[in-house]
Short mmCIF file of C-alpha atoms in Angstrom, two decimals:
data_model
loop_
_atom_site.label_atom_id
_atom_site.label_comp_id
_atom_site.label_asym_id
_atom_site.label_seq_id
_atom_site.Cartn_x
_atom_site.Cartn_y
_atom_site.Cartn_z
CA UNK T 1 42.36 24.30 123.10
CA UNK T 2 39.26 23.30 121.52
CA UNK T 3 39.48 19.01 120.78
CA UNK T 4 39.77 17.26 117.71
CA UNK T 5 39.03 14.23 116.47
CA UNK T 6 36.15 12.79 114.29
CA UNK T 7 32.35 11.68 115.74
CA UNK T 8 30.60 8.54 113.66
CA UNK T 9 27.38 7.69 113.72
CA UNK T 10 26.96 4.35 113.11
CA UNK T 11 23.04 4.13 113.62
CA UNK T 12 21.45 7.35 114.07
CA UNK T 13 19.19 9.94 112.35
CA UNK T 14 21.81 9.93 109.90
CA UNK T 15 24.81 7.76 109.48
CA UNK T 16 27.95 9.13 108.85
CA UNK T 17 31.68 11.12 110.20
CA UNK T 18 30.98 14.48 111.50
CA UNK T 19 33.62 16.88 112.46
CA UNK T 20 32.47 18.38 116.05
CA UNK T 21 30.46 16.64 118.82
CA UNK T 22 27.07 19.23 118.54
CA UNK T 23 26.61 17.53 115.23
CA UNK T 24 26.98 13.90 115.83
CA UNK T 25 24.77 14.45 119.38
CA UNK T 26 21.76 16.26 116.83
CA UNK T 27 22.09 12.87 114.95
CA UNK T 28 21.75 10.29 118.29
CA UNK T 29 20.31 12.75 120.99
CA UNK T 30 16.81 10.95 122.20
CA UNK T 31 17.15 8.18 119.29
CA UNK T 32 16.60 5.03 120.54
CA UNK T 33 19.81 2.59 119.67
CA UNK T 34 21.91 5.58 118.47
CA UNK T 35 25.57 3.87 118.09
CA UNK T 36 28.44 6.32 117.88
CA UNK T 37 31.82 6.53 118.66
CA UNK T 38 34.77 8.79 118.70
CA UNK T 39 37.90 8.51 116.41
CA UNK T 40 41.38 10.12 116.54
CA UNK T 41 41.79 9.59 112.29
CA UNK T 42 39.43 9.83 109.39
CA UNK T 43 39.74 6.62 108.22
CA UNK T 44 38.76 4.30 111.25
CA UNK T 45 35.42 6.71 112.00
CA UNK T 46 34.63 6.21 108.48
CA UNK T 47 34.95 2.38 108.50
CA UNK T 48 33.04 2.17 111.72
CA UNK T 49 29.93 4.51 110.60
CA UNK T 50 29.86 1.91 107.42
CA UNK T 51 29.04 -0.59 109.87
CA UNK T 52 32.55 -1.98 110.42
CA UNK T 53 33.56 -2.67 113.65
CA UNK T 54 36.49 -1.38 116.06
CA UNK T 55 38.89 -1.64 119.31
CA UNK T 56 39.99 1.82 118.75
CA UNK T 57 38.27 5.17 119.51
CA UNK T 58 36.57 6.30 122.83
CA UNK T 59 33.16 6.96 124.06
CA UNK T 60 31.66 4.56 122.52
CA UNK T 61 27.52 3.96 122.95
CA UNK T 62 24.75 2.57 121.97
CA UNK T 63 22.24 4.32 124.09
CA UNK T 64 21.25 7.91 125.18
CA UNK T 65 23.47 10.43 123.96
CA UNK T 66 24.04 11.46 127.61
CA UNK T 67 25.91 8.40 128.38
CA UNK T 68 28.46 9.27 125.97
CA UNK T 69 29.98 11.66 128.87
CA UNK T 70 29.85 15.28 126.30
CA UNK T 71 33.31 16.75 125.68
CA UNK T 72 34.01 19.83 126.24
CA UNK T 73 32.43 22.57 124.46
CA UNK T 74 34.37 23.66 121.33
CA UNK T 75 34.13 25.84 118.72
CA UNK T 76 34.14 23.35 116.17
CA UNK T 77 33.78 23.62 112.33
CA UNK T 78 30.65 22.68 111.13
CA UNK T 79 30.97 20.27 108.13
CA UNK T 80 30.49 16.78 108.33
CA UNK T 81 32.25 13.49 105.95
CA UNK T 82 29.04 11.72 104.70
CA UNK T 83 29.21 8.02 103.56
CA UNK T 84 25.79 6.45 104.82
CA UNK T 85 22.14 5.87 103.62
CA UNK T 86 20.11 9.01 103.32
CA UNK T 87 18.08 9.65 106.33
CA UNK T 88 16.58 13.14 105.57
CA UNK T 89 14.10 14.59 103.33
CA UNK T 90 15.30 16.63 100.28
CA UNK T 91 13.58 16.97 97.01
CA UNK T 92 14.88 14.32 94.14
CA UNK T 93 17.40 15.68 91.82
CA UNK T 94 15.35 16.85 88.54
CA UNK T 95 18.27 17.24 86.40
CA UNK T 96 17.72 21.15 86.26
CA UNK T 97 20.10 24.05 85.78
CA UNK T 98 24.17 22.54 84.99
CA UNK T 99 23.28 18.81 86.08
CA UNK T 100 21.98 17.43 83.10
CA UNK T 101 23.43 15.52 80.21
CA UNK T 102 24.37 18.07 78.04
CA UNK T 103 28.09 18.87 77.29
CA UNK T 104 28.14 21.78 79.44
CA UNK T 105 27.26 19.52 82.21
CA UNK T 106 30.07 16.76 81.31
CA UNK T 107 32.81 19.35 81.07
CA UNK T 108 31.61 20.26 84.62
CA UNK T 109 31.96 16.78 86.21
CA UNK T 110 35.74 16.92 84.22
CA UNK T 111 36.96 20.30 86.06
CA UNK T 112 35.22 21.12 89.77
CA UNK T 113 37.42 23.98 89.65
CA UNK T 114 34.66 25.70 87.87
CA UNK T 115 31.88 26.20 90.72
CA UNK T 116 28.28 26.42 90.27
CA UNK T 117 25.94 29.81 90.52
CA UNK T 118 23.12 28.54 92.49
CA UNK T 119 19.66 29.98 93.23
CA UNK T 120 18.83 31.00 96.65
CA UNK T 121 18.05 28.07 98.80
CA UNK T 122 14.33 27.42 99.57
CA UNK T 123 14.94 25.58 102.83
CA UNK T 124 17.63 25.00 105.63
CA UNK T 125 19.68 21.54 104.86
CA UNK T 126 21.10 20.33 108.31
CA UNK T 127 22.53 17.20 107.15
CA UNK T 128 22.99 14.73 104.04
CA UNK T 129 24.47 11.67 104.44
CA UNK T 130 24.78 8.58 101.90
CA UNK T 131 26.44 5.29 101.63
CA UNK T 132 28.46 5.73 98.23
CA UNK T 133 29.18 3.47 95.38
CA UNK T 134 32.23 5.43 95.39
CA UNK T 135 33.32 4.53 99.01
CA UNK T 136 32.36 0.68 98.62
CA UNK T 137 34.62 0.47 95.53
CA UNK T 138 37.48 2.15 97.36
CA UNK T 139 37.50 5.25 95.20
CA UNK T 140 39.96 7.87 96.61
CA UNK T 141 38.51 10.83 94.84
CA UNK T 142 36.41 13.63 97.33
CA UNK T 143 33.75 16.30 97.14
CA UNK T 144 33.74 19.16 99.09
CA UNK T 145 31.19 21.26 98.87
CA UNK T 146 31.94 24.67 101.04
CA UNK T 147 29.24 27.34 101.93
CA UNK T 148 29.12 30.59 102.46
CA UNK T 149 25.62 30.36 103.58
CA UNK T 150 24.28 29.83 107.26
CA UNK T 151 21.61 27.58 106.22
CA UNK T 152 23.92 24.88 104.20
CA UNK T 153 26.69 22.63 105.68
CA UNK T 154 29.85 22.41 104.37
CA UNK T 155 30.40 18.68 103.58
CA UNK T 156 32.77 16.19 102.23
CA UNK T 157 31.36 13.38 99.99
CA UNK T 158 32.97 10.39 98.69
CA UNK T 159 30.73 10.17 95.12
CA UNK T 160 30.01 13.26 92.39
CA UNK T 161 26.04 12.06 92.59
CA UNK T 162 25.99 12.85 95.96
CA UNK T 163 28.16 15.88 96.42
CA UNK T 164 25.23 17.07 93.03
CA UNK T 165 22.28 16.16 95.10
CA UNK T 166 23.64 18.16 97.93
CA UNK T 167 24.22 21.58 95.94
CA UNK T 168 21.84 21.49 93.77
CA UNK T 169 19.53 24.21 93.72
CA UNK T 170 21.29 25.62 96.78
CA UNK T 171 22.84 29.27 96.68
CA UNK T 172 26.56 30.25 98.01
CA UNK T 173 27.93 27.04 97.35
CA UNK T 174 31.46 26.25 95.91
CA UNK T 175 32.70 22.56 95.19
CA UNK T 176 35.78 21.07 93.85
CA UNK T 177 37.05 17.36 93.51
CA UNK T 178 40.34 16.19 95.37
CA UNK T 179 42.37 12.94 95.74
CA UNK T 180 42.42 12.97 99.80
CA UNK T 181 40.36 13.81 102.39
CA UNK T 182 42.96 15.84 103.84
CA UNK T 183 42.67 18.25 100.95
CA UNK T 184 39.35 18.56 101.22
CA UNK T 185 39.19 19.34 104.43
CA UNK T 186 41.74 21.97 103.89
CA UNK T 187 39.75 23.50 101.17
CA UNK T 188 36.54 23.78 103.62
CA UNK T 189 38.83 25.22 106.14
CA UNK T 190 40.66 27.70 103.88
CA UNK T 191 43.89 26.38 104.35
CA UNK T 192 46.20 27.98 101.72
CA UNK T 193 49.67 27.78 101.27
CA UNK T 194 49.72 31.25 99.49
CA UNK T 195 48.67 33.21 102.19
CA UNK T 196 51.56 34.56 103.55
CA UNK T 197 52.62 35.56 99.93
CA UNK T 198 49.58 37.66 99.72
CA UNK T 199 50.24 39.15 103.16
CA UNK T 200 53.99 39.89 102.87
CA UNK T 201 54.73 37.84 105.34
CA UNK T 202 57.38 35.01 106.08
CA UNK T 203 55.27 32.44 108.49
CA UNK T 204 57.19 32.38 111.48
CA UNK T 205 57.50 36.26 111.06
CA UNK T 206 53.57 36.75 111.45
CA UNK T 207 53.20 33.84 114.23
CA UNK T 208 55.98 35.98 116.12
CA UNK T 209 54.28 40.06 115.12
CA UNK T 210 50.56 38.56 116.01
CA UNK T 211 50.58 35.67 118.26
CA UNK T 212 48.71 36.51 121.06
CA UNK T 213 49.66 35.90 125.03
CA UNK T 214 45.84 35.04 125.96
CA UNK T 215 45.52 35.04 129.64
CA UNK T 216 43.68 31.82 131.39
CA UNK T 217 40.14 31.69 130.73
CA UNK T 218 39.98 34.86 128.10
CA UNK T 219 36.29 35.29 127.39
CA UNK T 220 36.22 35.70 124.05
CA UNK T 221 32.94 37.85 122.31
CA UNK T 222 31.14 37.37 118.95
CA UNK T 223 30.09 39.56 116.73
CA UNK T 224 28.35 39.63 113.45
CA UNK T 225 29.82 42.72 111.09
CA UNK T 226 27.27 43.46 107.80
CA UNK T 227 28.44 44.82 104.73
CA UNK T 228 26.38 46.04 101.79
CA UNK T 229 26.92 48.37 98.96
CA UNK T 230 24.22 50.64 97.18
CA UNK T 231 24.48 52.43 94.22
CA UNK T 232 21.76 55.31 93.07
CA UNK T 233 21.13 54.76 89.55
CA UNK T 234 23.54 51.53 89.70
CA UNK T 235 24.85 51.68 85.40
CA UNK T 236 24.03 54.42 84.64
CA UNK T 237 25.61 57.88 83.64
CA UNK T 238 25.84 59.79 86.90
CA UNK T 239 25.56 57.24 89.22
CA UNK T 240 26.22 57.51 92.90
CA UNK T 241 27.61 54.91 95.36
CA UNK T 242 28.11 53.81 98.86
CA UNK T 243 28.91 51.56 101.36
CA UNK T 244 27.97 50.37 104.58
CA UNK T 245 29.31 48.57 107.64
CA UNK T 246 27.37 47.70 110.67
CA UNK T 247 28.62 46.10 113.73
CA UNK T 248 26.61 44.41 115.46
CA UNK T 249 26.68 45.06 119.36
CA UNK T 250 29.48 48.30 118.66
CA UNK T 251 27.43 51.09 116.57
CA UNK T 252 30.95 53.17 117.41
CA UNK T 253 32.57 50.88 114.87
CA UNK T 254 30.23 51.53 111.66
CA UNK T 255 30.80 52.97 108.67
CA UNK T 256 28.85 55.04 106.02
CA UNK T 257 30.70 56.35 103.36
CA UNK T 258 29.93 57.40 99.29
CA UNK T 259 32.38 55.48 97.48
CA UNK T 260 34.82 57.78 95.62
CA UNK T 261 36.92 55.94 93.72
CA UNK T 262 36.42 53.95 90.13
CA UNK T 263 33.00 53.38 88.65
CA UNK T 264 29.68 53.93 91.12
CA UNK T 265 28.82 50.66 90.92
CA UNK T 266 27.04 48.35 93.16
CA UNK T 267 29.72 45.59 93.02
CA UNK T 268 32.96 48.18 93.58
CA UNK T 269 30.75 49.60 96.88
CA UNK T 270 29.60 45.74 98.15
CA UNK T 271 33.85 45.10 97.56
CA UNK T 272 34.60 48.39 99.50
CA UNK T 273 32.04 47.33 102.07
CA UNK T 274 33.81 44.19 103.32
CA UNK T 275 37.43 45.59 102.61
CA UNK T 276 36.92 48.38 105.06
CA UNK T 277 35.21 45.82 107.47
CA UNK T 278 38.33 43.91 107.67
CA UNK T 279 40.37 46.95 107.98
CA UNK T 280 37.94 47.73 111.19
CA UNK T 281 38.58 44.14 112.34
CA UNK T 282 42.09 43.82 111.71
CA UNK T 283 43.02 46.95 113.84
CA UNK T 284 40.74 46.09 116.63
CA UNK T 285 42.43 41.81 116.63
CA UNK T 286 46.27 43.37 115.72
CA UNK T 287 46.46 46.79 117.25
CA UNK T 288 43.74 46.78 120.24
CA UNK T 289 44.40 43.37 121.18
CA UNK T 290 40.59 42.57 121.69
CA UNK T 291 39.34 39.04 121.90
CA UNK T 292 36.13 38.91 119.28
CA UNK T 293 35.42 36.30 116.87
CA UNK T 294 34.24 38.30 114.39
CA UNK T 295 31.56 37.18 111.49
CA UNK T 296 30.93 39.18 107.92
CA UNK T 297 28.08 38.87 106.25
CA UNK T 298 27.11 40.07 102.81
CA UNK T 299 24.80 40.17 100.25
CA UNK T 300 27.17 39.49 97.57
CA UNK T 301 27.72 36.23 96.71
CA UNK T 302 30.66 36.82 94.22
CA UNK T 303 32.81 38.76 97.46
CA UNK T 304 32.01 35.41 99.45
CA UNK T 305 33.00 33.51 96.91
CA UNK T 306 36.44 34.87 96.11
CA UNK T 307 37.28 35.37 99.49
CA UNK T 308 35.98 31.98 100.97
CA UNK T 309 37.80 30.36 98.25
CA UNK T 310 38.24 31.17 94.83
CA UNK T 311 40.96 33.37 95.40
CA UNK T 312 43.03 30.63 96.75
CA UNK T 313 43.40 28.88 93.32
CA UNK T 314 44.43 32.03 92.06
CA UNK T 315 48.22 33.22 91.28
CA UNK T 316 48.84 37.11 90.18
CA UNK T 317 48.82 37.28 87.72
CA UNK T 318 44.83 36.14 87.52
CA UNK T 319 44.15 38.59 90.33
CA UNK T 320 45.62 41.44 88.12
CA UNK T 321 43.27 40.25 85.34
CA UNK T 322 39.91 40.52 87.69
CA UNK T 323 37.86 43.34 86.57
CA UNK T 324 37.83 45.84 89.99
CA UNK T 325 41.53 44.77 90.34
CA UNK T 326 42.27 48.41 92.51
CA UNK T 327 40.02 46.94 94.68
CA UNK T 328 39.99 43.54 94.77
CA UNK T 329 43.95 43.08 95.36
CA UNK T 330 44.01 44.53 98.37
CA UNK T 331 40.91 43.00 99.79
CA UNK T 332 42.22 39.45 99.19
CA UNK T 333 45.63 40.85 101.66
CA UNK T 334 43.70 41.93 104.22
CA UNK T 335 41.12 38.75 103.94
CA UNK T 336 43.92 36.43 104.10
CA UNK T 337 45.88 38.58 106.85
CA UNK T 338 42.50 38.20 109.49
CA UNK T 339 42.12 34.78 108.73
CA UNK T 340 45.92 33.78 108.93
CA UNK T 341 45.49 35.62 112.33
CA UNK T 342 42.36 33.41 113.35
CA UNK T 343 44.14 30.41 112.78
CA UNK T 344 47.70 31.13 114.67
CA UNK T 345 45.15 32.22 117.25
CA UNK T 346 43.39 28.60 117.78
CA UNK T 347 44.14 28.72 121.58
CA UNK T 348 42.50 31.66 121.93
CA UNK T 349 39.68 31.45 119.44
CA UNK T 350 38.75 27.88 118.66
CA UNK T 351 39.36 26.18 115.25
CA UNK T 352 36.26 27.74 113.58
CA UNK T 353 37.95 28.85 110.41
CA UNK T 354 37.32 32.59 109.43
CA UNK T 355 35.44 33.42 106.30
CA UNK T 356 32.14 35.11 105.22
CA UNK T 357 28.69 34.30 105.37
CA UNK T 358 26.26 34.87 102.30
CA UNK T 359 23.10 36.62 103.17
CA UNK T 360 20.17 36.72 101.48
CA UNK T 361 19.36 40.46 100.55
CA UNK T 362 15.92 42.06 101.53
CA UNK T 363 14.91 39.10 103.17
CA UNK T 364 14.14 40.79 106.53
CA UNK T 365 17.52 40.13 108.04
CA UNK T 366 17.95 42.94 110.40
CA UNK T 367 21.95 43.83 110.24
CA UNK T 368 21.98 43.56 106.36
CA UNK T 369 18.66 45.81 106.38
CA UNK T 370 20.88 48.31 108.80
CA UNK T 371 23.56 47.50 106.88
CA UNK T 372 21.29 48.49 103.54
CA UNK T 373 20.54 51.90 105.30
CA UNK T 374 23.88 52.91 105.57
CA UNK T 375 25.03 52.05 102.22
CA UNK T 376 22.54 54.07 100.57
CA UNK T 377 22.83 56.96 103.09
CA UNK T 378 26.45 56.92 102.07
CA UNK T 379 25.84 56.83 98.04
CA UNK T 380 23.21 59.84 98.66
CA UNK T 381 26.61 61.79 99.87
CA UNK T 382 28.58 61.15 96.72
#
């Protein structure tokens, strides 16, 4: 079982609480005077990277990182709690697209619930860390910010004006306010309670169906699975449509197929995509009983957006609202039904939580260009 626990940096490239051990060593790995220390609870690693001292935690050092005596390797999540002086470079805010002073922008700060539509980020941000006037004050209220894009952290912020320095002008971002850390974390993770609603499922009836009896020392694969729609003359009369699945590593696996039902559109095929992905995945966890952490990727930044979160703030009767609805209800079952299955499967898998990645499109990626190729190959047989 992977460990737990929280990693502060109390002097280091950045300052701060990070949630696995590869990102707190990035931060004090070959810095001279790196402090850092480990910490069972949120709360005392937070104090402590703040400068505070304490008697508690373990593995304490203020030398080379490989001192510290390196836990074991786990496949940890990758977002960090920030609440120490900004250490990296990262273009000022300029008050541009919903972060100005206009009302728009106030009745954003009132409701995080509504996320921001980004543009595509212009550079990789590894880490942002700041000491808050939030956190000094004692302010309870949190920022996560959860991506579904490989080049952005999820994080967990303790003031609004950093949580908007961090997304702004970043794409496949989400971010929502909550009163605890603990909820924040679980809406980075993807914890929701309305999962096993959605799947049909009483909890200890799933755990019992899909548990799995790993043998010692399972080696466990990964694999990236692409999904992209394409549709030939995309709104307009006549239009044709397809979708494409490539797995990567396991060409048996992929799928190429005109998209039959509905409207040809690109979004209904780029839905289709990653709903018969999962159905590909979920056979091969449930049925074959093969150990693969699997990874989708898409293009579209709305399906990684419902799935990674937006759904979960969503009750029925706003599902049956969503335009696409014939498709999108049963995509948001089978989404939750692989990740619920990820997460009784810890032991097996690590606590990564499952969700998708947001890929740039025609940005010389090489699944999502295969990915591309059999989309349109499967819209040209419509």
């Amino acid at each position: 079982m992977a460990r737990g626990g929280f990693y502060a940096v109390q002097n280091g490239r950045s300052n701060g609480v990070f949630n696995n051990w590869d990102d707190c060593k990035s931060q004090v790995s070959g810095y001279s005077g790196a402090v850092y220390k480990k910490f069972d609870t949120f709360a005392e690693a937070q104090a402590y990277s703040g400068g505070g001292s304490s008697s508690s935690g373990y593995g304490s050092r203020s030398t080379s990182y490989r001192n510290y005596g390196e836990p074991q390797r786990r496949a940890a999540s990758n977002f960090a709690f920030k609440t120490s002086e900004t250490k990296v470079s990262k273009p000022p805010y300029s008050g541009q697209n919903r972060f100005n002073t206009d009302s728009s922008s106030r009745n954003a700060r009132a409701d995080y619930s509504d996320y921001g539509r980004r543009a595509v980020p212009s550079s990789s941000v590894s880490s942002v860390s700041s000491r808050s006037s939030g956190a000094r004050s004692g302010s309870k209220n949190y920022y996560a910010v959860k991506s579904s894009s490989p080049q952005v952290k999820d994080a967990v912020f303790a003031s609004w004006d950093e949580c908007k320095r961090y997304v702004s002008g970043n794409g496949g971002l989400s971010f929502k306010k909550f009163g605890s850390a603990n909820d924040a974390q679980d809406f980075i993770k993807g914890v929701s309670s309305n999962d096993y609603k959605l799947i049909g499922m009483e909890e200890s009836s799933f755990i019992e169906h899909y548990r799995r009896k790993s043998p010692q020392n399972e080696s466990v694969q990964r694999r990236n699975v692409y999904c992209d729609g394409s549709a030939l003359g995309n709104g307009s009369f006549g239009s044709r449509a397809g979708y494409g699945v490539y797995f990567e590593g396991d060409s048996t696996k992929n799928i190429s197929e005109p998209l039959n039902q509905g409207a040809s559109t690109n979004n209904r095929a780029e839905i289709q995509a990653v709903s018969s992905a999962l159905d590909e995945i979920w056979a091969d966890l449930s049925k074959r009983n093969s150990a693969v952490n699997y990874q989708i990727k898409t293009d579209s930044e709305y399906v990684s957006k419902l799935l990674n979160d937006r759904y979960m703030g969503y009750n029925s009767e706003k599902i049956n609202s969503l335009p696409n609805r014939d498709l999108i209800e049963p995509l948001i079952e089978k989404y939750a039904k692989v990740k619920t299955f990820y997460q009784v499967n810890q032991d097996t898998f690590g606590d990564v939580p499952f969700k998708i990645d947001w890929v740039k499109g025609h940005a010389g990626e090489a699944g999502n260009e295969i990915a591309d190729e059999l989309a349109r190959n499967g819209a040209s047989r419509a």
